[in-house]
PDB file of C-alpha atoms and ligand atoms in Angstrom:
ATOM      1  CA  MET A   1     -20.573   7.082 -11.150  1.00  0.00           C
ATOM      2  CA  PRO A   2     -18.530   7.211  -8.479  1.00  0.00           C
ATOM      3  CA  THR A   3     -15.901  10.543  -9.056  1.00  0.00           C
ATOM      4  CA  PHE A   4     -12.945  10.047 -10.343  1.00  0.00           C
ATOM      5  CA  THR A   5      -9.777  11.699  -8.659  1.00  0.00           C
ATOM      6  CA  PHE A   6      -5.696  11.470  -9.162  1.00  0.00           C
ATOM      7  CA  LEU A   7      -4.681  10.855  -5.488  1.00  0.00           C
ATOM      8  CA  GLU A   8      -1.240  12.482  -4.906  1.00  0.00           C
ATOM      9  CA  ALA A   9       0.802  11.864  -1.147  1.00  0.00           C
ATOM     10  CA  SER A  10       2.205  15.292  -1.049  1.00  0.00           C
ATOM     11  CA  ARG A  11       2.835  14.735   3.106  1.00  0.00           C
ATOM     12  CA  TRP A  12       6.535  12.896   2.141  1.00  0.00           C
ATOM     13  CA  GLN A  13       9.296  14.711   3.355  1.00  0.00           C
ATOM     14  CA  ASP A  14      11.584  11.147   2.838  1.00  0.00           C
ATOM     15  CA  TYR A  15      10.222  10.156  -0.075  1.00  0.00           C
ATOM     16  CA  GLU A  16      10.478  11.905  -3.471  1.00  0.00           C
ATOM     17  CA  LEU A  17      10.013  10.630  -6.795  1.00  0.00           C
ATOM     18  CA  LEU A  18      12.900  12.627  -8.628  1.00  0.00           C
ATOM     19  CA  ASP A  19      12.616  11.560 -12.125  1.00  0.00           C
ATOM     20  CA  SER A  20      11.500   9.214 -14.499  1.00  0.00           C
ATOM     21  CA  GLY A  21      11.212   8.301 -17.970  1.00  0.00           C
ATOM     22  CA  ASP A  22      12.636   5.603 -20.804  1.00  0.00           C
ATOM     23  CA  GLY A  23      10.740   3.362 -18.789  1.00  0.00           C
ATOM     24  CA  LEU A  24      12.260   4.193 -15.833  1.00  0.00           C
ATOM     25  CA  LYS A  25      12.057   5.967 -12.146  1.00  0.00           C
ATOM     26  CA  LEU A  26      14.670   7.653  -9.954  1.00  0.00           C
ATOM     27  CA  GLU A  27      13.584   7.766  -6.535  1.00  0.00           C
ATOM     28  CA  ARG A  28      14.574   9.110  -3.076  1.00  0.00           C
ATOM     29  CA  PHE A  29      14.200   6.756  -0.099  1.00  0.00           C
ATOM     30  CA  GLY A  30      15.575   8.014   3.048  1.00  0.00           C
ATOM     31  CA  LYS A  31      18.906   9.284   2.680  1.00  0.00           C
ATOM     32  CA  TYR A  32      19.308   6.859  -0.552  1.00  0.00           C
ATOM     33  CA  THR A  33      18.135   7.404  -4.249  1.00  0.00           C
ATOM     34  CA  PHE A  34      18.041   4.320  -6.336  1.00  0.00           C
ATOM     35  CA  ALA A  35      16.633   3.682 -10.281  1.00  0.00           C
ATOM     36  CA  ARG A  36      13.922   0.961 -10.427  1.00  0.00           C
ATOM     37  CA  PRO A  37      12.104  -0.168 -14.348  1.00  0.00           C
ATOM     38  CA  GLU A  38       8.928   1.611 -14.473  1.00  0.00           C
ATOM     39  CA  SER A  39       7.222   0.556 -17.839  1.00  0.00           C
ATOM     40  CA  GLN A  40       4.836   3.073 -17.711  1.00  0.00           C
ATOM     41  CA  ALA A  41       6.902   6.050 -18.159  1.00  0.00           C
ATOM     42  CA  MET A  42       6.813   6.433 -22.096  1.00  0.00           C
ATOM     43  CA  TRP A  43       8.490   9.782 -22.027  1.00  0.00           C
ATOM     44  CA  SER A  44      12.583  11.124 -21.625  1.00  0.00           C
ATOM     45  CA  ARG A  45      14.136  11.138 -18.719  1.00  0.00           C
ATOM     46  CA  ALA A  46      14.298  15.110 -17.842  1.00  0.00           C
ATOM     47  CA  LEU A  47      17.127  15.457 -15.179  1.00  0.00           C
ATOM     48  CA  PRO A  48      20.959  14.840 -17.497  1.00  0.00           C
ATOM     49  CA  GLN A  49      22.640  11.080 -16.750  1.00  0.00           C
ATOM     50  CA  SER A  50      24.736  11.922 -14.084  1.00  0.00           C
ATOM     51  CA  GLU A  51      22.292  12.105 -11.958  1.00  0.00           C
ATOM     52  CA  TRP A  52      21.119   8.776 -12.892  1.00  0.00           C
ATOM     53  CA  ASN A  53      24.397   8.044 -12.644  1.00  0.00           C
ATOM     54  CA  ASN A  54      24.482   9.265  -8.988  1.00  0.00           C
ATOM     55  CA  ALA A  55      21.571   6.265  -7.735  1.00  0.00           C
ATOM     56  CA  HIS A  56      22.973   4.090  -4.687  1.00  0.00           C
ATOM     57  CA  GLY A  57      21.685   1.281  -6.168  1.00  0.00           C
ATOM     58  CA  VAL A  58      19.911   0.040  -9.714  1.00  0.00           C
ATOM     59  CA  PHE A  59      17.651  -2.830  -9.811  1.00  0.00           C
ATOM     60  CA  VAL A  60      18.418  -5.041 -12.954  1.00  0.00           C
ATOM     61  CA  PRO A  61      15.410  -7.051 -13.990  1.00  0.00           C
ATOM     62  CA  SER A  62      15.519 -10.299 -15.037  1.00  0.00           C
ATOM     63  CA  GLY A  63      12.168 -10.542 -17.560  1.00  0.00           C
ATOM     64  CA  GLU A  64      10.549 -12.161 -15.157  1.00  0.00           C
ATOM     65  CA  GLU A  65       6.946 -10.683 -14.133  1.00  0.00           C
ATOM     66  CA  SER A  66       9.048  -8.802 -10.346  1.00  0.00           C
ATOM     67  CA  GLY A  67      12.401 -11.083 -10.600  1.00  0.00           C
ATOM     68  CA  GLY A  68      15.912  -9.348 -10.995  1.00  0.00           C
ATOM     69  CA  HIS A  69      18.613  -8.136  -8.181  1.00  0.00           C
ATOM     70  CA  TRP A  70      20.002  -5.474  -7.308  1.00  0.00           C
ATOM     71  CA  ASP A  71      23.171  -3.490  -8.454  1.00  0.00           C
ATOM     72  CA  LEU A  72      24.638  -1.395  -5.609  1.00  0.00           C
ATOM     73  CA  LYS A  73      27.130   1.409  -6.870  1.00  0.00           C
ATOM     74  CA  LYS A  74      27.557   3.128  -3.479  1.00  0.00           C
ATOM     75  CA  ARG A  75      27.417   1.789   0.148  1.00  0.00           C
ATOM     76  CA  VAL A  76      23.768   1.001   0.922  1.00  0.00           C
ATOM     77  CA  ASP A  77      22.727  -0.124   5.176  1.00  0.00           C
ATOM     78  CA  GLU A  78      21.005  -3.086   5.179  1.00  0.00           C
ATOM     79  CA  GLN A  79      18.364  -1.052   6.383  1.00  0.00           C
ATOM     80  CA  TRP A  80      17.950   2.601   7.415  1.00  0.00           C
ATOM     81  CA  GLU A  81      14.909   4.326   8.522  1.00  0.00           C
ATOM     82  CA  MET A  82      12.547   6.776   7.241  1.00  0.00           C
ATOM     83  CA  THR A  83       9.638   8.747   8.396  1.00  0.00           C
ATOM     84  CA  TYR A  84       6.732   9.556   7.641  1.00  0.00           C
ATOM     85  CA  PRO A  85       3.797  12.763   8.723  1.00  0.00           C
ATOM     86  CA  LEU A  86       0.969  11.525   9.720  1.00  0.00           C
ATOM     87  CA  PRO A  87      -1.906  14.192   9.867  1.00  0.00           C
ATOM     88  CA  THR A  88      -3.175  12.714  13.353  1.00  0.00           C
ATOM     89  CA  GLN A  89      -0.082  13.954  14.620  1.00  0.00           C
ATOM     90  CA  SER A  90       1.838  10.932  14.887  1.00  0.00           C
ATOM     91  CA  ASN A  91       4.910  10.609  13.188  1.00  0.00           C
ATOM     92  CA  LEU A  92       5.253   6.958  11.176  1.00  0.00           C
ATOM     93  CA  ARG A  93       8.640   5.661  11.545  1.00  0.00           C
ATOM     94  CA  PHE A  94       9.493   2.499  10.053  1.00  0.00           C
ATOM     95  CA  ASN A  95      12.873   0.925   8.410  1.00  0.00           C
ATOM     96  CA  VAL A  96      13.356   0.023   4.918  1.00  0.00           C
ATOM     97  CA  MET A  97      15.723  -1.864   2.282  1.00  0.00           C
ATOM     98  CA  THR A  98      16.335  -3.542  -0.830  1.00  0.00           C
ATOM     99  CA  THR A  99      14.671  -6.517  -1.091  1.00  0.00           C
ATOM    100  CA  PRO A 100      14.683  -9.253  -4.197  1.00  0.00           C
ATOM    101  CA  GLY A 101      11.291  -8.124  -5.692  1.00  0.00           C
ATOM    102  CA  ARG A 102      12.345  -4.628  -6.341  1.00  0.00           C
ATOM    103  CA  HIS A 103      10.726  -2.881  -3.523  1.00  0.00           C
ATOM    104  CA  LEU A 104      11.949  -1.420  -0.578  1.00  0.00           C
ATOM    105  CA  GLY A 105       9.071  -2.006   2.559  1.00  0.00           C
ATOM    106  CA  VAL A 106       6.784   1.051   1.718  1.00  0.00           C
ATOM    107  CA  PHE A 107       4.312   1.858  -1.633  1.00  0.00           C
ATOM    108  CA  PRO A 108       4.993   5.209  -0.886  1.00  0.00           C
ATOM    109  CA  GLU A 109       1.590   6.344  -3.265  1.00  0.00           C
ATOM    110  CA  VAL A 110      -0.688   4.767  -0.881  1.00  0.00           C
ATOM    111  CA  ALA A 111       0.235   7.489   2.147  1.00  0.00           C
ATOM    112  CA  SER A 112      -2.932   9.088   0.597  1.00  0.00           C
ATOM    113  CA  HIS A 113      -5.086   6.437   2.084  1.00  0.00           C
ATOM    114  CA  TRP A 114      -3.084   6.589   5.617  1.00  0.00           C
ATOM    115  CA  ASP A 115      -4.072  10.271   5.487  1.00  0.00           C
ATOM    116  CA  PHE A 116      -7.521   9.431   4.739  1.00  0.00           C
ATOM    117  CA  MET A 117      -8.281   6.794   7.101  1.00  0.00           C
ATOM    118  CA  ALA A 118      -6.475   8.380  10.011  1.00  0.00           C
ATOM    119  CA  ASP A 119      -8.808  11.342   9.802  1.00  0.00           C
ATOM    120  CA  SER A 120     -11.534   9.475   9.614  1.00  0.00           C
ATOM    121  CA  ILE A 121     -11.195   7.030  12.159  1.00  0.00           C
ATOM    122  CA  GLN A 122     -10.080  10.541  14.591  1.00  0.00           C
ATOM    123  CA  LYS A 123     -13.361  12.204  13.208  1.00  0.00           C
ATOM    124  CA  ALA A 124     -15.780   9.040  14.178  1.00  0.00           C
ATOM    125  CA  GLY A 125     -14.233  10.135  17.267  1.00  0.00           C
ATOM    126  CA  THR A 126     -15.068   5.818  18.411  1.00  0.00           C
ATOM    127  CA  LYS A 127     -12.415   3.048  18.421  1.00  0.00           C
ATOM    128  CA  PRO A 128     -13.366   1.334  14.846  1.00  0.00           C
ATOM    129  CA  ASN A 129     -12.317  -2.016  14.400  1.00  0.00           C
ATOM    130  CA  VAL A 130     -10.163  -1.860  11.432  1.00  0.00           C
ATOM    131  CA  LEU A 131      -9.406  -4.750   9.378  1.00  0.00           C
ATOM    132  CA  ASN A 132      -5.981  -4.502   6.867  1.00  0.00           C
ATOM    133  CA  LEU A 133      -5.616  -7.494   4.343  1.00  0.00           C
ATOM    134  CA  PHE A 134      -2.546  -8.133   2.495  1.00  0.00           C
ATOM    135  CA  GLY A 135      -0.845  -5.218   4.745  1.00  0.00           C
ATOM    136  CA  TYR A 136       2.928  -6.193   4.227  1.00  0.00           C
ATOM    137  CA  THR A 137       5.169  -4.225   6.444  1.00  0.00           C
ATOM    138  CA  GLY A 138       1.971  -2.499   7.821  1.00  0.00           C
ATOM    139  CA  LEU A 139       1.839   0.722   7.600  1.00  0.00           C
ATOM    140  CA  ALA A 140      -1.562   0.981   6.832  1.00  0.00           C
ATOM    141  CA  SER A 141      -2.252  -0.828  10.056  1.00  0.00           C
ATOM    142  CA  LEU A 142       0.392   1.329  12.048  1.00  0.00           C
ATOM    143  CA  ALA A 143      -1.663   5.034  10.620  1.00  0.00           C
ATOM    144  CA  ALA A 144      -5.220   3.684  11.788  1.00  0.00           C
ATOM    145  CA  ALA A 145      -4.067   2.147  14.958  1.00  0.00           C
ATOM    146  CA  ALA A 146      -1.732   5.319  15.954  1.00  0.00           C
ATOM    147  CA  ALA A 147      -5.513   7.491  15.137  1.00  0.00           C
ATOM    148  CA  GLY A 148      -7.287   5.518  17.624  1.00  0.00           C
ATOM    149  CA  ALA A 149      -8.365   2.325  15.766  1.00  0.00           C
ATOM    150  CA  SER A 150      -8.391  -1.803  16.658  1.00  0.00           C
ATOM    151  CA  VAL A 151      -6.693  -3.456  14.285  1.00  0.00           C
ATOM    152  CA  THR A 152      -6.282  -6.549  12.756  1.00  0.00           C
ATOM    153  CA  HIS A 153      -3.637  -7.315  10.550  1.00  0.00           C
ATOM    154  CA  VAL A 154      -3.824 -10.330   8.122  1.00  0.00           C
ATOM    155  CA  ASP A 155      -0.499 -10.928   5.932  1.00  0.00           C
ATOM    156  CA  ALA A 156       0.269 -14.432   3.959  1.00  0.00           C
ATOM    157  CA  SER A 157       4.369 -13.721   4.845  1.00  0.00           C
ATOM    158  CA  LYS A 158       5.859 -14.718   8.018  1.00  0.00           C
ATOM    159  CA  LYS A 159       8.680 -12.441   7.454  1.00  0.00           C
ATOM    160  CA  SER A 160       6.330  -9.185   6.561  1.00  0.00           C
ATOM    161  CA  VAL A 161       4.333  -9.668   9.476  1.00  0.00           C
ATOM    162  CA  SER A 162       7.575  -9.435  12.066  1.00  0.00           C
ATOM    163  CA  TRP A 163       8.912  -6.416  10.343  1.00  0.00           C
ATOM    164  CA  ALA A 164       5.707  -4.872  10.615  1.00  0.00           C
ATOM    165  CA  ARG A 165       6.006  -5.079  13.899  1.00  0.00           C
ATOM    166  CA  GLU A 166       9.285  -3.810  14.080  1.00  0.00           C
ATOM    167  CA  ASN A 167       7.829  -0.924  12.668  1.00  0.00           C
ATOM    168  CA  GLN A 168       5.472  -0.847  15.513  1.00  0.00           C
ATOM    169  CA  GLU A 169       8.053  -0.605  17.853  1.00  0.00           C
ATOM    170  CA  LEU A 170      10.407   1.717  15.766  1.00  0.00           C
ATOM    171  CA  SER A 171       7.328   3.714  15.624  1.00  0.00           C
ATOM    172  CA  GLY A 172       6.544   3.961  19.083  1.00  0.00           C
ATOM    173  CA  LEU A 173       2.813   2.030  18.483  1.00  0.00           C
ATOM    174  CA  SER A 174       3.694  -0.968  20.853  1.00  0.00           C
ATOM    175  CA  ASP A 175       0.870  -0.267  23.251  1.00  0.00           C
ATOM    176  CA  LYS A 176      -1.511   0.290  20.602  1.00  0.00           C
ATOM    177  CA  PRO A 177      -4.186  -2.950  19.730  1.00  0.00           C
ATOM    178  CA  ILE A 178      -3.289  -4.528  16.845  1.00  0.00           C
ATOM    179  CA  ARG A 179      -3.433  -7.724  16.074  1.00  0.00           C
ATOM    180  CA  TRP A 180      -0.722  -9.506  13.836  1.00  0.00           C
ATOM    181  CA  ILE A 181      -2.122 -12.894  11.719  1.00  0.00           C
ATOM    182  CA  VAL A 182      -0.083 -14.897   9.065  1.00  0.00           C
ATOM    183  CA  GLU A 183      -3.395 -16.244   7.026  1.00  0.00           C
ATOM    184  CA  ASP A 184      -4.149 -16.408   3.609  1.00  0.00           C
ATOM    185  CA  ALA A 185      -6.184 -12.877   3.382  1.00  0.00           C
ATOM    186  CA  LEU A 186      -9.370 -15.188   1.495  1.00  0.00           C
ATOM    187  CA  LYS A 187      -9.566 -18.030   4.378  1.00  0.00           C
ATOM    188  CA  TYR A 188      -9.088 -15.248   7.297  1.00  0.00           C
ATOM    189  CA  VAL A 189     -12.083 -13.156   6.091  1.00  0.00           C
ATOM    190  CA  GLN A 190     -14.448 -16.299   5.539  1.00  0.00           C
ATOM    191  CA  ARG A 191     -13.363 -17.858   9.451  1.00  0.00           C
ATOM    192  CA  GLU A 192     -14.504 -14.109  10.742  1.00  0.00           C
ATOM    193  CA  ALA A 193     -16.895 -14.373   8.824  1.00  0.00           C
ATOM    194  CA  LYS A 194     -17.860 -17.495  10.681  1.00  0.00           C
ATOM    195  CA  ARG A 195     -17.633 -16.130  13.685  1.00  0.00           C
ATOM    196  CA  GLY A 196     -19.675 -13.210  13.403  1.00  0.00           C
ATOM    197  CA  VAL A 197     -16.544 -10.750  13.740  1.00  0.00           C
ATOM    198  CA  LYS A 198     -17.714  -7.475  12.886  1.00  0.00           C
ATOM    199  CA  TYR A 199     -15.195  -5.027  10.932  1.00  0.00           C
ATOM    200  CA  ASP A 200     -15.683  -0.122  10.790  1.00  0.00           C
ATOM    201  CA  GLY A 201     -13.215  -0.155   8.550  1.00  0.00           C
ATOM    202  CA  VAL A 202     -11.226  -2.376   5.453  1.00  0.00           C
ATOM    203  CA  ILE A 203      -8.342  -1.164   3.759  1.00  0.00           C
ATOM    204  CA  LEU A 204      -6.921  -4.031   1.001  1.00  0.00           C
ATOM    205  CA  ASP A 205      -3.991  -3.621  -1.094  1.00  0.00           C
ATOM    206  CA  PRO A 206      -3.971  -7.047  -3.143  1.00  0.00           C
ATOM    207  CA  PRO A 207      -0.921  -8.012  -5.091  1.00  0.00           C
ATOM    208  CA  LYS A 208      -1.902  -9.018  -8.709  1.00  0.00           C
ATOM    209  CA  PHE A 209      -0.652 -12.869  -7.699  1.00  0.00           C
ATOM    210  CA  GLY A 210       0.313 -14.046  -4.015  1.00  0.00           C
ATOM    211  CA  ARG A 211       0.415 -17.172  -2.034  1.00  0.00           C
ATOM    212  CA  GLY A 212      -1.069 -17.982   1.230  1.00  0.00           C
ATOM    213  CA  PRO A 213       1.133 -19.535   3.751  1.00  0.00           C
ATOM    214  CA  LYS A 214      -0.512 -23.044   2.901  1.00  0.00           C
ATOM    215  CA  GLY A 215       0.210 -22.170  -0.898  1.00  0.00           C
ATOM    216  CA  GLU A 216      -3.527 -20.777  -1.584  1.00  0.00           C
ATOM    217  CA  ILE A 217      -3.287 -19.236  -5.108  1.00  0.00           C
ATOM    218  CA  TRP A 218      -4.396 -15.369  -5.267  1.00  0.00           C
ATOM    219  CA  GLU A 219      -5.145 -14.148  -8.410  1.00  0.00           C
ATOM    220  CA  VAL A 220      -6.585 -10.816  -8.024  1.00  0.00           C
ATOM    221  CA  TYR A 221      -9.165 -10.685 -11.143  1.00  0.00           C
ATOM    222  CA  LYS A 222     -10.254 -14.684  -9.911  1.00  0.00           C
ATOM    223  CA  SER A 223     -10.216 -13.490  -6.563  1.00  0.00           C
ATOM    224  CA  LEU A 224     -11.322 -10.027  -5.671  1.00  0.00           C
ATOM    225  CA  PRO A 225     -14.878 -10.825  -6.058  1.00  0.00           C
ATOM    226  CA  SER A 226     -15.273 -13.335  -3.645  1.00  0.00           C
ATOM    227  CA  LEU A 227     -13.395 -11.667  -1.258  1.00  0.00           C
ATOM    228  CA  LEU A 228     -15.143  -8.396  -1.484  1.00  0.00           C
ATOM    229  CA  ASP A 229     -18.439 -10.376  -0.578  1.00  0.00           C
ATOM    230  CA  ASP A 230     -16.604 -11.665   2.104  1.00  0.00           C
ATOM    231  CA  ILE A 231     -16.017  -8.620   3.378  1.00  0.00           C
ATOM    232  CA  ARG A 232     -18.943  -7.134   2.927  1.00  0.00           C
ATOM    233  CA  GLN A 233     -20.498 -10.184   5.479  1.00  0.00           C
ATOM    234  CA  CYS A 234     -17.734  -8.700   8.257  1.00  0.00           C
ATOM    235  CA  LEU A 235     -18.810  -4.981   8.003  1.00  0.00           C
ATOM    236  CA  SER A 236     -20.727  -3.849  10.736  1.00  0.00           C
ATOM    237  CA  ASP A 237     -24.176  -1.963  10.558  1.00  0.00           C
ATOM    238  CA  ASN A 238     -22.577   1.407  10.298  1.00  0.00           C
ATOM    239  CA  PRO A 239     -19.156   1.094   8.563  1.00  0.00           C
ATOM    240  CA  LEU A 240     -16.971   3.337   8.482  1.00  0.00           C
ATOM    241  CA  PHE A 241     -14.761   2.945   4.939  1.00  0.00           C
ATOM    242  CA  VAL A 242     -13.689   0.358   2.517  1.00  0.00           C
ATOM    243  CA  ILE A 243     -10.496   0.853   0.473  1.00  0.00           C
ATOM    244  CA  VAL A 244      -9.485  -1.135  -2.593  1.00  0.00           C
ATOM    245  CA  THR A 245      -5.914  -0.689  -4.421  1.00  0.00           C
ATOM    246  CA  VAL A 246      -5.160  -2.825  -7.683  1.00  0.00           C
ATOM    247  CA  TYR A 247      -1.876  -2.527  -8.839  1.00  0.00           C
ATOM    248  CA  ALA A 248      -2.544  -5.003 -11.510  1.00  0.00           C
ATOM    249  CA  VAL A 249      -1.226  -2.932 -14.621  1.00  0.00           C
ATOM    250  CA  ARG A 250      -4.786  -3.751 -16.880  1.00  0.00           C
ATOM    251  CA  ALA A 251      -7.436  -2.966 -14.308  1.00  0.00           C
ATOM    252  CA  SER A 252      -9.240   0.042 -14.209  1.00  0.00           C
ATOM    253  CA  ALA A 253     -10.602   2.138 -11.469  1.00  0.00           C
ATOM    254  CA  ILE A 254     -13.956   1.943 -13.017  1.00  0.00           C
ATOM    255  CA  HIS A 255     -13.900  -1.728 -12.370  1.00  0.00           C
ATOM    256  CA  VAL A 256     -12.893  -1.596  -8.915  1.00  0.00           C
ATOM    257  CA  ALA A 257     -15.292   1.095  -8.357  1.00  0.00           C
ATOM    258  CA  GLN A 258     -18.090  -0.987  -9.722  1.00  0.00           C
ATOM    259  CA  ALA A 259     -16.789  -3.944  -7.374  1.00  0.00           C
ATOM    260  CA  VAL A 260     -16.825  -1.534  -4.285  1.00  0.00           C
ATOM    261  CA  ASP A 261     -20.438  -0.203  -5.386  1.00  0.00           C
ATOM    262  CA  GLU A 262     -22.094  -3.463  -5.463  1.00  0.00           C
ATOM    263  CA  MET A 263     -20.424  -4.663  -2.101  1.00  0.00           C
ATOM    264  CA  MET A 264     -21.806  -1.238  -0.548  1.00  0.00           C
ATOM    265  CA  LYS A 265     -25.175  -0.860  -1.915  1.00  0.00           C
ATOM    266  CA  LYS A 266     -26.747  -1.617   1.176  1.00  0.00           C
ATOM    267  CA  TYR A 267     -24.603   1.136   3.104  1.00  0.00           C
ATOM    268  CA  LYS A 268     -25.405   5.210   2.711  1.00  0.00           C
ATOM    269  CA  GLY A 269     -22.605   6.622   1.435  1.00  0.00           C
ATOM    270  CA  THR A 270     -20.051   7.976  -1.334  1.00  0.00           C
ATOM    271  CA  LEU A 271     -17.605   6.081  -3.474  1.00  0.00           C
ATOM    272  CA  ASP A 272     -14.567   7.768  -4.878  1.00  0.00           C
ATOM    273  CA  SER A 273     -12.013   6.123  -7.439  1.00  0.00           C
ATOM    274  CA  GLY A 274      -9.412   7.479  -9.523  1.00  0.00           C
ATOM    275  CA  GLU A 275      -5.392   6.473  -9.886  1.00  0.00           C
ATOM    276  CA  LEU A 276      -3.125   6.798  -6.687  1.00  0.00           C
ATOM    277  CA  VAL A 277       0.058   9.286  -8.081  1.00  0.00           C
ATOM    278  CA  THR A 278       3.336  10.572  -7.640  1.00  0.00           C
ATOM    279  CA  ARG A 279       4.459  13.944  -9.086  1.00  0.00           C
ATOM    280  CA  GLU A 280       7.486  14.504 -10.635  1.00  0.00           C
ATOM    281  CA  LYS A 281      10.171  16.611  -9.461  1.00  0.00           C
ATOM    282  CA  SER A 282      12.575  17.157 -12.077  1.00  0.00           C
ATOM    283  CA  ALA A 283       9.885  18.324 -14.961  1.00  0.00           C
ATOM    284  CA  ASN A 284       6.732  17.908 -12.947  1.00  0.00           C
ATOM    285  CA  ARG A 285       4.953  14.822 -14.486  1.00  0.00           C
ATOM    286  CA  LEU A 286       2.879  12.518 -12.688  1.00  0.00           C
ATOM    287  CA  LEU A 287       3.316   8.395 -12.704  1.00  0.00           C
ATOM    288  CA  SER A 288       0.604   6.016 -11.877  1.00  0.00           C
ATOM    289  CA  GLN A 289       1.491   3.688  -9.587  1.00  0.00           C
ATOM    290  CA  ALA A 290      -2.274   2.117  -9.103  1.00  0.00           C
ATOM    291  CA  VAL A 291      -6.074   2.689  -8.889  1.00  0.00           C
ATOM    292  CA  TYR A 292      -8.120   2.901  -6.128  1.00  0.00           C
ATOM    293  CA  ALA A 293     -11.723   3.069  -5.037  1.00  0.00           C
ATOM    294  CA  ARG A 294     -12.657   4.384  -1.404  1.00  0.00           C
ATOM    295  CA  TRP A 295     -16.248   4.374  -0.387  1.00  0.00           C
ATOM    296  CA  SER A 296     -16.788   6.201   3.004  1.00  0.00           C
ATOM    297  CA  SER A 297     -19.670   7.012   4.993  1.00  0.00           C
ATOM    298  CA  GLN A 298     -18.672  10.453   6.176  1.00  0.00           C
TER     299      GLN A 298
HETATM  300  C1  LIG B 301       1.282  -5.278  -0.470  1.00  0.00           C
HETATM  301  S1  LIG B 301       0.352  -6.786  -1.294  1.00  0.00           S
HETATM  302  C2  LIG B 301       1.130  -5.632  -2.709  1.00  0.00           C
HETATM  303  C3  LIG B 301       1.868  -4.975  -3.046  1.00  0.00           C
HETATM  304  C4  LIG B 301       1.338  -4.136  -3.919  1.00  0.00           C
HETATM  305  N1  LIG B 301       0.509  -3.610  -4.731  1.00  0.00           N
HETATM  306  C5  LIG B 301       1.758  -4.775  -5.833  1.00  0.00           C
HETATM  307  O1  LIG B 301       1.177  -5.615  -6.172  1.00  0.00           O
HETATM  308  O2  LIG B 301       2.782  -5.331  -5.761  1.00  0.00           O
HETATM  309  C6  LIG B 301       1.683  -7.415  -0.873  1.00  0.00           C
HETATM  310  C7  LIG B 301       1.502  -8.548   0.154  1.00  0.00           C
HETATM  311  O3  LIG B 301       0.347  -9.564   0.289  1.00  0.00           O
HETATM  312  C8  LIG B 301       0.864 -10.329   0.454  1.00  0.00           C
HETATM  313  N2  LIG B 301      -0.146 -11.362   0.309  1.00  0.00           N
HETATM  314  C9  LIG B 301       0.451 -12.573  -1.260  1.00  0.00           C
HETATM  315  N3  LIG B 301      -0.546 -12.765  -1.423  1.00  0.00           N
HETATM  316  C10 LIG B 301      -1.433 -12.718   0.052  1.00  0.00           C
HETATM  317  C11 LIG B 301      -2.713 -14.148   0.351  1.00  0.00           C
HETATM  318  N4  LIG B 301      -3.311 -15.080  -0.250  1.00  0.00           N
HETATM  319  N5  LIG B 301      -3.084 -13.483   1.352  1.00  0.00           N
HETATM  320  C12 LIG B 301      -2.412 -12.606   2.483  1.00  0.00           C
HETATM  321  N6  LIG B 301      -1.676 -12.141   1.518  1.00  0.00           N
HETATM  322  C13 LIG B 301      -1.111 -12.413   1.043  1.00  0.00           C
HETATM  323  C14 LIG B 301       2.551 -10.598   0.292  1.00  0.00           C
HETATM  324  O4  LIG B 301       2.885 -11.182   1.357  1.00  0.00           O
HETATM  325  C15 LIG B 301       2.534  -9.074   0.595  1.00  0.00           C
HETATM  326  O5  LIG B 301       3.213  -8.837   2.103  1.00  0.00           O
END
């Protein structure tokens, strides 16, 4: 059985979970604060309503899975900058903005994985090949590249990939070896397996549902097993890490861990799994955001 952990990304200065409750969360992203739906916050808010009223924007859901719109209460720049201090002494600098899907271009809780990757890569002392699937705005790719990896970043969305490239420049990492690929994750890995390309580290943060650039359908429960199988074929003889994060509400960490355990059974290493959590400033409660499984050779 893998160890079970609550991982907290505690190095943030530009991000805070200010309060949560009544199905909502109040967060600070750099200079602005926002209220967003958080269906699992089944307790009462700790901060007074006046603090919530001070938010720069509120996301108003439309009832569909992630649809809705932002109700901006105060002036908010179209995009603004945030920083994350990596343990490798370099800072990630990146742009965020309010997007129609309620997200802002960063999932702050996955920063624990950036720290872990940066650490493993530095300790390895080699130049590992790292694959980042469903890479979004590129922050995991940049963390790996800053630590000395050669990175292949794959995402179905052209827009996300250009955002990621802007973040690369902003972070001063333009000279680092990152291949930016707009492609369906599953198709790409299948092709890499056929070509015999090998990776030493893989990180993936698949959404519950998604579409490749040609409309390829991604459904986490149906598609993850074959993706993990294909990734396994692309692993080098001595892989450093495999990190899988799943935000789908019904997924249990145990199930993700068992899938990764099966995938990595021929390798010697350790597996930990659990939940990515954020500690609230107001009442110190933990908000669980996703489940993960993390295999490591170190
Ligand atoms: C960062 S992931 C998931 C984010 C978050 N964990 C969640 O569940 O909402 C979202 C990214 O996956 C990408 N994506 C969705 N379907 C994809 C597919 N079939 N192949 C590659 N990337 C895909 C999207 O473009 C997006 O940038």
